[in-house]
Short mmCIF file of C-alpha atoms and ligand atoms in Angstrom, two decimals:
data_model
loop_
_atom_site.label_atom_id
_atom_site.label_comp_id
_atom_site.label_asym_id
_atom_site.label_seq_id
_atom_site.Cartn_x
_atom_site.Cartn_y
_atom_site.Cartn_z
CA MET A 1 90.91 126.27 103.54
CA THR A 2 93.44 123.94 105.12
CA ASP A 3 92.20 120.45 105.85
CA ILE A 4 94.14 118.70 108.64
CA ARG A 5 93.56 115.04 109.45
CA ILE A 6 95.06 112.75 112.08
CA GLY A 7 95.47 108.99 111.72
CA ASN A 8 96.70 106.20 113.94
CA GLY A 9 98.02 102.80 113.04
CA TYR A 10 98.88 99.69 115.04
CA ASP A 11 100.53 96.43 114.04
CA VAL A 12 102.04 93.36 115.65
CA HIS A 13 104.11 90.57 114.17
CA ALA A 14 105.37 87.42 115.82
CA LEU A 15 109.15 87.00 115.95
CA ALA A 16 110.98 83.83 114.95
CA GLU A 17 114.61 82.83 114.81
CA GLY A 18 116.51 82.92 111.55
CA LEU A 19 114.30 85.46 109.73
CA PRO A 20 115.55 88.86 108.53
CA LEU A 21 114.39 91.79 110.65
CA TRP A 22 113.20 94.90 108.79
CA LEU A 23 111.97 97.94 110.72
CA GLY A 24 111.28 101.39 109.31
CA GLY A 25 112.67 100.32 105.96
CA VAL A 26 116.04 99.39 107.50
CA LYS A 27 117.60 95.94 107.91
CA ILE A 28 118.39 95.31 111.59
CA GLU A 29 121.12 92.94 112.80
CA SER A 30 119.18 90.44 114.90
CA GLY A 31 118.84 86.75 115.59
CA VAL A 32 115.08 87.03 115.09
CA GLY A 33 112.79 88.50 112.43
CA CYS A 34 109.08 89.06 111.89
CA VAL A 35 106.90 86.22 110.65
CA ALA A 36 104.97 87.71 107.72
CA HIS A 37 103.64 87.39 104.19
CA SER A 38 105.57 90.56 103.24
CA ASP A 39 109.07 91.47 104.48
CA GLY A 40 107.39 91.90 107.89
CA ASP A 41 108.27 95.56 108.40
CA VAL A 42 105.80 96.07 111.23
CA ALA A 43 106.78 99.75 111.64
CA ILE A 44 105.97 100.60 108.04
CA HIS A 45 102.74 98.60 108.26
CA ALA A 46 101.56 100.63 111.25
CA LEU A 47 102.55 103.83 109.44
CA CYS A 48 100.62 102.81 106.30
CA ASP A 49 97.57 102.20 108.46
CA ALA A 50 97.97 105.62 110.09
CA VAL A 51 97.97 107.35 106.68
CA LEU A 52 95.05 105.25 105.45
CA GLY A 53 93.23 105.96 108.71
CA ALA A 54 93.71 109.72 108.43
CA LEU A 55 92.05 109.65 105.01
CA ALA A 56 89.43 107.03 105.95
CA LEU A 57 90.71 104.76 103.17
CA GLY A 58 90.38 101.46 104.99
CA ASP A 59 93.38 99.43 106.15
CA ILE A 60 96.55 97.87 104.83
CA GLY A 61 95.01 94.38 104.67
CA GLU A 62 92.31 95.65 102.32
CA HIS A 63 94.78 97.34 99.98
CA PHE A 64 97.48 94.65 100.08
CA PRO A 65 95.87 91.27 100.91
CA ASP A 66 98.20 88.83 102.65
CA ASN A 67 96.89 85.95 100.54
CA SER A 68 97.97 87.63 97.30
CA ASP A 69 101.12 86.39 95.50
CA GLU A 70 101.71 89.98 94.39
CA PHE A 71 102.65 90.91 97.97
CA LYS A 72 104.57 87.76 98.96
CA GLY A 73 107.90 88.85 100.44
CA ILE A 74 107.32 92.40 99.20
CA ASP A 75 109.51 95.25 100.42
CA SER A 76 107.13 97.20 102.67
CA LYS A 77 108.69 100.46 101.43
CA ILE A 78 106.79 99.79 98.20
CA LEU A 79 103.55 99.54 100.19
CA LEU A 80 104.24 102.91 101.85
CA HIS A 81 105.04 104.42 98.44
CA ARG A 82 101.65 103.22 97.18
CA VAL A 83 99.80 104.54 100.23
CA MET A 84 101.50 107.92 99.80
CA GLY A 85 100.36 107.85 96.18
CA LEU A 86 96.75 107.40 97.32
CA ALA A 87 97.18 110.39 99.65
CA ALA A 88 98.81 112.53 96.96
CA ASP A 89 95.98 111.67 94.52
CA ARG A 90 93.61 113.24 97.06
CA GLY A 91 95.82 116.29 97.56
CA TYR A 92 97.23 115.35 100.97
CA ALA A 93 100.82 115.68 102.16
CA VAL A 94 102.36 114.63 105.46
CA GLY A 95 102.53 117.16 108.29
CA ASN A 96 104.47 114.87 110.61
CA ALA A 97 104.66 111.25 111.67
CA ASP A 98 105.48 109.72 115.05
CA ILE A 99 106.22 106.01 115.43
CA THR A 100 106.80 103.98 118.60
CA ILE A 101 108.34 100.53 118.28
CA ALA A 102 108.01 98.21 121.27
CA MET A 103 110.56 95.39 121.17
CA GLN A 104 112.56 93.77 123.94
CA ARG A 105 115.72 93.21 121.87
CA PRO A 106 117.89 94.02 119.95
CA LYS A 107 118.59 97.62 120.89
CA LEU A 108 117.27 99.81 118.08
CA ALA A 109 119.06 103.07 118.96
CA PRO A 110 121.80 102.62 116.30
CA TYR A 111 119.14 102.37 113.57
CA ILE A 112 116.77 105.21 114.49
CA THR A 113 118.41 107.87 112.31
CA SER A 114 118.42 105.75 109.20
CA MET A 115 114.79 104.69 109.79
CA ARG A 116 113.80 108.38 110.05
CA GLU A 117 115.73 109.24 106.88
CA THR A 118 114.26 106.30 104.95
CA ILE A 119 110.67 107.08 105.97
CA ALA A 120 111.05 110.85 105.42
CA ASP A 121 112.34 110.18 101.92
CA ILE A 122 109.30 108.03 101.03
CA MET A 123 106.87 110.48 102.67
CA LYS A 124 108.58 113.43 100.92
CA VAL A 125 109.12 115.46 104.08
CA ALA A 126 112.15 116.73 106.02
CA VAL A 127 113.65 114.30 108.52
CA ASP A 128 112.63 116.56 111.42
CA ARG A 129 109.00 115.74 110.61
CA VAL A 130 109.50 112.01 111.19
CA SER A 131 110.01 110.66 114.70
CA VAL A 132 110.90 107.05 115.47
CA LYS A 133 111.07 105.98 119.09
CA ALA A 134 111.95 102.60 120.54
CA THR A 135 110.95 101.14 123.86
CA THR A 136 111.03 97.83 125.64
CA THR A 137 108.11 96.73 127.79
CA GLU A 138 110.32 95.99 130.81
CA LYS A 139 110.11 92.27 129.99
CA LEU A 140 106.31 92.31 130.42
CA GLY A 141 103.84 90.67 128.05
CA PHE A 142 104.45 89.11 124.63
CA VAL A 143 106.85 91.91 123.66
CA GLY A 144 108.81 91.51 126.85
CA ARG A 145 109.09 87.76 126.35
CA GLY A 146 110.54 88.39 122.89
CA GLU A 147 107.60 86.70 121.17
CA GLY A 148 106.61 89.70 119.07
CA CYS A 149 107.16 93.29 117.99
CA GLU A 150 104.44 95.92 118.42
CA VAL A 151 104.27 99.33 116.73
CA PHE A 152 102.07 102.40 117.18
CA ALA A 153 102.07 105.15 114.55
CA THR A 154 100.43 108.56 114.40
CA VAL A 155 100.41 110.81 111.38
CA LEU A 156 99.07 114.25 110.52
CA MET A 157 97.99 114.75 106.92
CA ILE A 158 97.51 118.23 105.44
CA LYS A 159 95.66 119.37 102.31
MG1 LIG B 201 101.78 93.76 109.36
#
C-alpha cells in the first residue's frame, strides 16, 4: 500500500550587508546575505523542515543544533542530503516539493532554474517535481523593509 505524507516548513533569517546570500543551494549576487550559524540558506532550511515534518522527525534545529561547531558555516546542501538520507532509511522518496521565497530584493528570477536543478539533484527527482517561486511583499513588513528573508516549503513524501 502506498503511504503518502505531506510536510510544511517555514524559516526566516535576518539580512545584513556584506554577507554572502545563498538560496536554494545557489549563490545569489546581492549586497546583503542571511545572518546565520550555517551558510544561511533559508530556502533549504524550510525545505528540510518540510521533509522532517512529513515524516514526523522533529525539526532542523533538533537535528543540526545551531550551537554546534560541526554546523558552523556549513553548506546547507549537506543538511538537505542528510535529511534525505533519514527519509530514504525509512523508505520514503519525494513526490514533489514547492517552495516560496519572500524577499524584497534582489530579483531572484535569474536564479530560479538553477535552484530547482540543485534541489532536484539532492532530492533525487526530476526538475519538474521541484517548484521554486519568488515573491516580494509589496514593501510591507520585515520582508518588505529588506530586514529579512522568509520561506515557505511544502513537500509530498511517498513510500
Ligand atoms: Mg534557518
